[in-house]
CSV table of C-alpha atoms in Angstrom, one decimal:
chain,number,residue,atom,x,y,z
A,1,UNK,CA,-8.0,-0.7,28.8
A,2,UNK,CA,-6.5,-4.1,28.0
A,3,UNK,CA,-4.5,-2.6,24.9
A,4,UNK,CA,-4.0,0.9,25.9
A,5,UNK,CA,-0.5,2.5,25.2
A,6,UNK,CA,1.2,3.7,28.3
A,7,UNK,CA,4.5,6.4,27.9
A,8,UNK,CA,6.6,5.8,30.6
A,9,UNK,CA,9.2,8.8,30.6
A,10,UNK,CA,12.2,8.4,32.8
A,11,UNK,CA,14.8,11.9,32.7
A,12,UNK,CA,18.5,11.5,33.5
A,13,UNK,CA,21.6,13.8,34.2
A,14,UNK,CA,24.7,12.8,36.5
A,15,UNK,CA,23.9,9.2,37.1
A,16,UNK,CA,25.6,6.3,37.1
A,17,UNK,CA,24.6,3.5,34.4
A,18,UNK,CA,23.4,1.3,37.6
A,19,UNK,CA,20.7,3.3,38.7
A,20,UNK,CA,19.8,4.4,35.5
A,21,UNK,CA,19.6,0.5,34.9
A,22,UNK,CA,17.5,-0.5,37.7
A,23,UNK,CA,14.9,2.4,37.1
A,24,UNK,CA,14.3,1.0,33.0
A,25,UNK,CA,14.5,-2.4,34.7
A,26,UNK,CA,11.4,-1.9,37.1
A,27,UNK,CA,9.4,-0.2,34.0
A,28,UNK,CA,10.5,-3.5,31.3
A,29,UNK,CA,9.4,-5.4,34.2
A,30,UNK,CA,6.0,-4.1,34.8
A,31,UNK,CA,3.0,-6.7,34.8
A,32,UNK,CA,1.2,-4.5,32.5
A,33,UNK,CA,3.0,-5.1,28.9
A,34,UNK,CA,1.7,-2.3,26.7
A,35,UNK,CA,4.1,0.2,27.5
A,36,UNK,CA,6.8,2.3,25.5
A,37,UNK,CA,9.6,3.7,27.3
A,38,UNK,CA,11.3,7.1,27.1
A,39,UNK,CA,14.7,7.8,28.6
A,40,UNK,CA,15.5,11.6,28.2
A,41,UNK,CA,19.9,12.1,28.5
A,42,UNK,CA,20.1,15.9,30.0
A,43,UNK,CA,23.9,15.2,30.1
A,44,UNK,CA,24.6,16.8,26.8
A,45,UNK,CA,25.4,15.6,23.6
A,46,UNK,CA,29.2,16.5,24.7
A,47,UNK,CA,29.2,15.2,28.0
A,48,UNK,CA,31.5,12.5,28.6
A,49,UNK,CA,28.6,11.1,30.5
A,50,UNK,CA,26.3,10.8,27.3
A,51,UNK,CA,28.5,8.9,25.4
A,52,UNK,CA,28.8,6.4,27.7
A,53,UNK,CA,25.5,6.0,28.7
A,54,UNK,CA,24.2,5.8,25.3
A,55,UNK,CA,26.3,2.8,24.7
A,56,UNK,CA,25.6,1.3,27.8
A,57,UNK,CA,21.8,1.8,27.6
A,58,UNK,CA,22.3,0.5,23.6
A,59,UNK,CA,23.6,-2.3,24.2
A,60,UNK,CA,22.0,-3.7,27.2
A,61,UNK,CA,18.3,-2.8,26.2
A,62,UNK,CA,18.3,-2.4,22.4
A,63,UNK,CA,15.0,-1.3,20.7
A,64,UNK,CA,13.3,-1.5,23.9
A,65,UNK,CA,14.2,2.0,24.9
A,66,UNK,CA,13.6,5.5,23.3
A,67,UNK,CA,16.9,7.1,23.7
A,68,UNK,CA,16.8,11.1,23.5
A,69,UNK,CA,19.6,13.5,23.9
A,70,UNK,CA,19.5,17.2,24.8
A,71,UNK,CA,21.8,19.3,22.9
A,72,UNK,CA,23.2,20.3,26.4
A,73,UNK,CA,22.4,20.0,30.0
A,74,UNK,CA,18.2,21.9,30.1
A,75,UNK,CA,16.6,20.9,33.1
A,76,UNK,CA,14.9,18.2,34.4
A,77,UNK,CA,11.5,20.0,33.8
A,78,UNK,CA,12.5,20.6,29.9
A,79,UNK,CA,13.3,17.1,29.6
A,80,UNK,CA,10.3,15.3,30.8
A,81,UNK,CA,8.1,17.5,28.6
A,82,UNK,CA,10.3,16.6,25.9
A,83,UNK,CA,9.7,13.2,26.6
A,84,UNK,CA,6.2,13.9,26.5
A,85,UNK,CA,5.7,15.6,23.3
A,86,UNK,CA,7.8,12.7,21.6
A,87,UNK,CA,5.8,9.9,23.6
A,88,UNK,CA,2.5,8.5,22.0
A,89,UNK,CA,0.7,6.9,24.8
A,90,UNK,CA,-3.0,7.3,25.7
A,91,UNK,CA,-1.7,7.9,29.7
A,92,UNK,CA,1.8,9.0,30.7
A,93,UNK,CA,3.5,8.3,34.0
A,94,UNK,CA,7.2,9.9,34.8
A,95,UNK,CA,10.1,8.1,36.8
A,96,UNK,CA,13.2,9.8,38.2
A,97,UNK,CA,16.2,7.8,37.1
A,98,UNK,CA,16.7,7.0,41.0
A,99,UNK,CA,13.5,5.6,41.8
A,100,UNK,CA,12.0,2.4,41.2
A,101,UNK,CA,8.4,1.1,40.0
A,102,UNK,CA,7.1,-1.8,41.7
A,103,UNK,CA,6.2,-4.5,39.2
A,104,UNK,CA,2.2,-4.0,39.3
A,105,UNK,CA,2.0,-0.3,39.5
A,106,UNK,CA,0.8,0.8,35.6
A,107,UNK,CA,-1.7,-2.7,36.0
A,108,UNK,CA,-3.2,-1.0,39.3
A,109,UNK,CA,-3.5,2.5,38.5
A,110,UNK,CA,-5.0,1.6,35.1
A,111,UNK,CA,-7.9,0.0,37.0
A,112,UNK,CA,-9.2,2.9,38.8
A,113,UNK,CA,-9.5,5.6,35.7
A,114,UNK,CA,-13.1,4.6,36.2
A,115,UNK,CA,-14.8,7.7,34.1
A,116,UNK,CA,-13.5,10.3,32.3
A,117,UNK,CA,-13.2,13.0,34.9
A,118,UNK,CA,-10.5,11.7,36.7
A,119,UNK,CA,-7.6,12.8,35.5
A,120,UNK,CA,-5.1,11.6,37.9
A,121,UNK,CA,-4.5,8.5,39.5
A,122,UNK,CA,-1.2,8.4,42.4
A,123,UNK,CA,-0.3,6.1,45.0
A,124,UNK,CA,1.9,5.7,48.1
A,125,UNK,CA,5.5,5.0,48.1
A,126,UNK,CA,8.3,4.1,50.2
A,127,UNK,CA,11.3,5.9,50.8
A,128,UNK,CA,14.5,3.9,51.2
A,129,UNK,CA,17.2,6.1,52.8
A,130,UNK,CA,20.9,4.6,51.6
A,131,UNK,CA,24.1,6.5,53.2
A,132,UNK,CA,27.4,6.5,54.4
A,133,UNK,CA,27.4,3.0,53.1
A,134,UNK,CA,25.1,1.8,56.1
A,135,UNK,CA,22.0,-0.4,56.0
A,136,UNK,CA,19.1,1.0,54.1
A,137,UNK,CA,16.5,2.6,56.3
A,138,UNK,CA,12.9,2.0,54.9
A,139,UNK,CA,10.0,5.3,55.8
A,140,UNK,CA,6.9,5.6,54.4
A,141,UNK,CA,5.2,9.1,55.1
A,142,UNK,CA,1.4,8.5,53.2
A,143,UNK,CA,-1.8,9.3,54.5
A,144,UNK,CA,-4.5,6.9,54.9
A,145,UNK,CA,-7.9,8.3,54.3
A,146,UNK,CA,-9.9,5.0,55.5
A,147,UNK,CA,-11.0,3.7,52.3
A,148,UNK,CA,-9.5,1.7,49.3
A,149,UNK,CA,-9.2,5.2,47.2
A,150,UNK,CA,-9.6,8.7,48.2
A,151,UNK,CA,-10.0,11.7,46.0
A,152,UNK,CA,-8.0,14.7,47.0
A,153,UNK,CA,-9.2,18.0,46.0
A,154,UNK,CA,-7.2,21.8,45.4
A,155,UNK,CA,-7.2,22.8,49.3
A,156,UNK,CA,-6.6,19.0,50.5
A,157,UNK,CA,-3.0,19.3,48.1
A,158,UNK,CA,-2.8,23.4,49.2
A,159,UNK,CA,-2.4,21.7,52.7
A,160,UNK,CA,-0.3,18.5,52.0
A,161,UNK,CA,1.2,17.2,48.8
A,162,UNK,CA,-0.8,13.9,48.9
A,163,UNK,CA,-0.1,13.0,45.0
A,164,UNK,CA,3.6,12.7,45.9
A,165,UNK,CA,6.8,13.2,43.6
A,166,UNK,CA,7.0,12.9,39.9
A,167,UNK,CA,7.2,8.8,40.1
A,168,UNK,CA,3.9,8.2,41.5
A,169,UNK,CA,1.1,9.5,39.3
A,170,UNK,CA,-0.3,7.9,36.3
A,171,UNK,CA,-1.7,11.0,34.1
A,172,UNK,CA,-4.4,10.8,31.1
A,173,UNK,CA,-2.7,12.3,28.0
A,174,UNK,CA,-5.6,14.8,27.6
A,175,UNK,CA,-4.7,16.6,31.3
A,176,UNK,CA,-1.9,18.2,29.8
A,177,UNK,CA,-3.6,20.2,27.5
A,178,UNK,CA,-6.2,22.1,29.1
A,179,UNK,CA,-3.5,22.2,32.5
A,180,UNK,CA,-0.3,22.4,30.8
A,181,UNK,CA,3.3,20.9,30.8
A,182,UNK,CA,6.1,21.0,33.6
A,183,UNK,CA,6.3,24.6,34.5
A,184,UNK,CA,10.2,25.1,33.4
A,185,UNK,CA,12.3,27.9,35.3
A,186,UNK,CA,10.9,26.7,38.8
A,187,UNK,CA,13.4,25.7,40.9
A,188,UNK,CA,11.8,23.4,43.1
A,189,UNK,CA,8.2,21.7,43.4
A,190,UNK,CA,7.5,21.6,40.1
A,191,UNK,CA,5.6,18.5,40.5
A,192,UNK,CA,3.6,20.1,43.4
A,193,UNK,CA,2.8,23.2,41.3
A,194,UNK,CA,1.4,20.6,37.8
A,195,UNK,CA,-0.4,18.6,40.4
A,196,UNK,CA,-2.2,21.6,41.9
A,197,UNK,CA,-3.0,22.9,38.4
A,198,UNK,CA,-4.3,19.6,37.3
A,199,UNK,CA,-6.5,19.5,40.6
A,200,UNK,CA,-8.6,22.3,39.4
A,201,UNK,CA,-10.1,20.6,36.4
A,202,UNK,CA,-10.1,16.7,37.0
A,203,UNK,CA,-10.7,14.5,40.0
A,204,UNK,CA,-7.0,13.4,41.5
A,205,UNK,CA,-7.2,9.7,42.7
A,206,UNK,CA,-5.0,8.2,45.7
A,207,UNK,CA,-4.6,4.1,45.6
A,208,UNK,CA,-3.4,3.3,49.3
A,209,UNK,CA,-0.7,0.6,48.3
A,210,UNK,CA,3.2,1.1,47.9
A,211,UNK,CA,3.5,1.1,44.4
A,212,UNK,CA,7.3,3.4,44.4
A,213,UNK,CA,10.6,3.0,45.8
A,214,UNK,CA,11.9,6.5,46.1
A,215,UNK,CA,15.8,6.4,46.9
A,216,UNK,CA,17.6,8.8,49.2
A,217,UNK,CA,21.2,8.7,49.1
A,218,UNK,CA,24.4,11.3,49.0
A,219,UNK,CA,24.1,12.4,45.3
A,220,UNK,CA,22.9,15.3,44.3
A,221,UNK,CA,18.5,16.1,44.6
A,222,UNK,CA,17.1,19.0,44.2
A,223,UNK,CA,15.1,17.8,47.5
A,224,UNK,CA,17.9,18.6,49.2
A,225,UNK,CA,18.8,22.3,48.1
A,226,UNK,CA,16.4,24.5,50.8
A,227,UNK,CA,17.3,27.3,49.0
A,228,UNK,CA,15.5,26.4,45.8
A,229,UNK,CA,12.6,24.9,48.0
A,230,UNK,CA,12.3,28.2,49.6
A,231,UNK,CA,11.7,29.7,45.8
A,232,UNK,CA,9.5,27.1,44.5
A,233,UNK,CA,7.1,27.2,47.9
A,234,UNK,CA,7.4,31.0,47.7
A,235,UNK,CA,6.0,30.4,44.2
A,236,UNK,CA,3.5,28.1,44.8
A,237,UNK,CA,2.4,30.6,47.8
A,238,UNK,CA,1.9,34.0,45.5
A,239,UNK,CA,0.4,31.7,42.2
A,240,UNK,CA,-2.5,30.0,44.1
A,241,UNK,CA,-2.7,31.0,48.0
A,242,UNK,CA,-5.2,33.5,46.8
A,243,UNK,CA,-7.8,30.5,46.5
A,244,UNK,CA,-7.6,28.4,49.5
A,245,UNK,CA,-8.9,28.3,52.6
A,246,UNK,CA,-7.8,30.2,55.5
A,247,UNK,CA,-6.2,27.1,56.8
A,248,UNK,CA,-4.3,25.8,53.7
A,249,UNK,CA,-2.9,29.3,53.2
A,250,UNK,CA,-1.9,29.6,57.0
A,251,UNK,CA,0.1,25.6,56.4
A,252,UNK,CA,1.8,27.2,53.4
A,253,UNK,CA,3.0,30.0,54.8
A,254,UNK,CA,4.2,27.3,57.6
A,255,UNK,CA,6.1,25.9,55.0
A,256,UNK,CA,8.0,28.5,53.5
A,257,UNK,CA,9.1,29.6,56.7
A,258,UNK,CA,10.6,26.5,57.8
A,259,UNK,CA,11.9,26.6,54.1
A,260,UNK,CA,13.0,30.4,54.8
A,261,UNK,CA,14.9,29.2,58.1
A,262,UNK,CA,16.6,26.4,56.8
A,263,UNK,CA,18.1,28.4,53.8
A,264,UNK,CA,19.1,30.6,56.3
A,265,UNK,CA,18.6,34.0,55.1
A,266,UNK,CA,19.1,36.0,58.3
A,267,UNK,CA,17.6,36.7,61.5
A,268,UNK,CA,15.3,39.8,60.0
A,269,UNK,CA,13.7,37.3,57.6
A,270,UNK,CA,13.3,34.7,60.3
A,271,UNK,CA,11.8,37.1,62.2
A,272,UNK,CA,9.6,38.3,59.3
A,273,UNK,CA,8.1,34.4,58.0
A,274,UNK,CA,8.0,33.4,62.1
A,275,UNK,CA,5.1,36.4,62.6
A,276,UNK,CA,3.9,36.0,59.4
A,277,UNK,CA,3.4,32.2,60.3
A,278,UNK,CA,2.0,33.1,63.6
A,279,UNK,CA,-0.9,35.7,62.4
A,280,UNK,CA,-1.7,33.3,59.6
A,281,UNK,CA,-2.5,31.0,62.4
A,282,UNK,CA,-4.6,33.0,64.8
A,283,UNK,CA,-6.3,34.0,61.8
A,284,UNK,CA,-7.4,30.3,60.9
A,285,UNK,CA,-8.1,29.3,64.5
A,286,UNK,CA,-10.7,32.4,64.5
A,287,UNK,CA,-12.3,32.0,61.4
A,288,UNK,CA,-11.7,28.9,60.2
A,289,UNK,CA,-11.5,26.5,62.9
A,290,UNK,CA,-13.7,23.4,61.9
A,291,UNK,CA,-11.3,22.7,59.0
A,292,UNK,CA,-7.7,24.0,61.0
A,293,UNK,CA,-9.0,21.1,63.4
A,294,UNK,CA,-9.5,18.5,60.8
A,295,UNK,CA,-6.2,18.6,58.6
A,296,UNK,CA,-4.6,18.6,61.6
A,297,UNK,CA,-6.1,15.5,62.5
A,298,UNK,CA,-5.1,13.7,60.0
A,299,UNK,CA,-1.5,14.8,59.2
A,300,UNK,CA,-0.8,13.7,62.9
A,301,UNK,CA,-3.2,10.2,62.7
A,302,UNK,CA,-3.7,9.7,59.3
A,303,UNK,CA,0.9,8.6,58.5
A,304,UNK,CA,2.1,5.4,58.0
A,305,UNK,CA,4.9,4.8,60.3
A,306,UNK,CA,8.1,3.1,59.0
A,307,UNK,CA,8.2,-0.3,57.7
């Protein structure tokens, strides 16, 4: 894979030039050299915001970036499967305009697309925490399986998104066609939802090494809004809960009632996800306890603590 062509797609709306900067720095500055890059504008052609950026991005990077313009603001998920369709790489990997690729992540991942059925390859990544102008915290929340790579199937991501966001994972070209693009409309976890589709028909990989600096600070993520969490795991719940285990479906039912509280929809549909969340369990502890016993496990043993 010494010469293979690798799309890296970064999407942007609402950011300053800085950050947009430092996330096309850390992909111009990967140890791996083939590798085109892709920066989707979502401001809008009339945005203030695009006009500025565009020179800014022009004149500091040149030919080296792909510049692309939506007609107006579309979505995050319409813009990185715009990016796609106009990229031309054999694998594709996505970065959100706020994150950061360490210098040999492309050069590792590459290495471990070992046959032709994996389809997938993430790793783990840090989160640096950066607000009210104080020191940035470092976290790390991965999960260590106990070996140099793990394979993570449909129910291990029904029960925990091990994959991670959008930065991570470095995808063959040919996944997207039998499992589709970004799922446009959702409002939340639409990385969760592709990863769990592309689960079904090719091996996911995990490398255990901090490849991703994913940046929390006080601008605007969607990570933040519960409200559209709550819709995107109530998705996620109706589309695929159907064909898990007893214990995955139980954990995401969990989910979208911490998701349901936190939105605060009112004490009749706490009330509602809070026995809902309860049954689901009893159930799994009944009939399904081998497995309830072993994710367990591991989401309490198996993090990283900070660093």
């Amino acid at each position: 894979m010494e010469n293979t062509l690798v799309s890296a797609i970064i999407t942007t709306y609402g950011r300053p030039f800085s950050l947009v900067k430092r996330a096309i720095d850390s992909v111009l500055h990967q140890t791996y050299p083939h590798i085109e890059l892709i920066l989707v504008d979502d401001n809008g052609k009339n945005s203030s915001l695009h006009a500025k950026l565009l020179h800014q991005v022009t004149a500091t990077f040149g030919d080296h970036v792909k510049y692309l313009s939506n007609t107006h603001n579309q979505g995050g998920q319409f813009s990185r499967n715009r990016g796609f369709w106009e990229s031309r790489g054999e694998f594709v990997a996505f970065l959100d305009d706020d994150d950061v690729w360490l210098p040999n992540k492309i050069a590792t991942q590459l290495q471990f697309f070992t046959n032709q059925d994996i389809g997938l390859v993430s790793c783990w990544g840090r989160k640096i925490i950066s607000q009210n102008n104080k020191p940035p915290k470092v976290e790390t929340y991965n999960y260590h399986f106990g070996s140099d790579t793990t394979d993570v199937s449909f129910d291990d991501l029904m029960f925990i998104n091990y994959i991670g966001g959008t930065s991570r994972p470095l995808i063959r070209r040919g996944v997207f066609a039998k499992s589709g693009l970004f799922r446009d409309g959702l409002l939340a976890f639409q990385d969760y939802e592709l990863w769990l589709r592309v689960s079904r028909q090719y091996r996911c990989v995990i490398v255990p090494r901090f490849l991703v600096d994913h940046y929390w600070h006080d601008g605007h993520q969607i990570s933040k809004d519960h409200y559209k969490r709550f819709c995107g795991q109530r998705y996620i719940y109706r589309q695929y809960g159907h064909e898990t285990t007893l214990t995955c479906k139980w954990y995401q039912i969990h989910r979208l009632r911490y998701e349901a509280r936190q939105s605060q929809l009112g004490l009749r549909t706490d009330i509602k996800y809070y026995l809902w969340d309860r049954l689901s369990l009893i159930r799994a502890c009944l009939f399904d306890t081998a497995e309830l016993r072993q994710r367990l496990n591991l989401k309490k043993h198996g993090k990283k603590g900070n660093r």
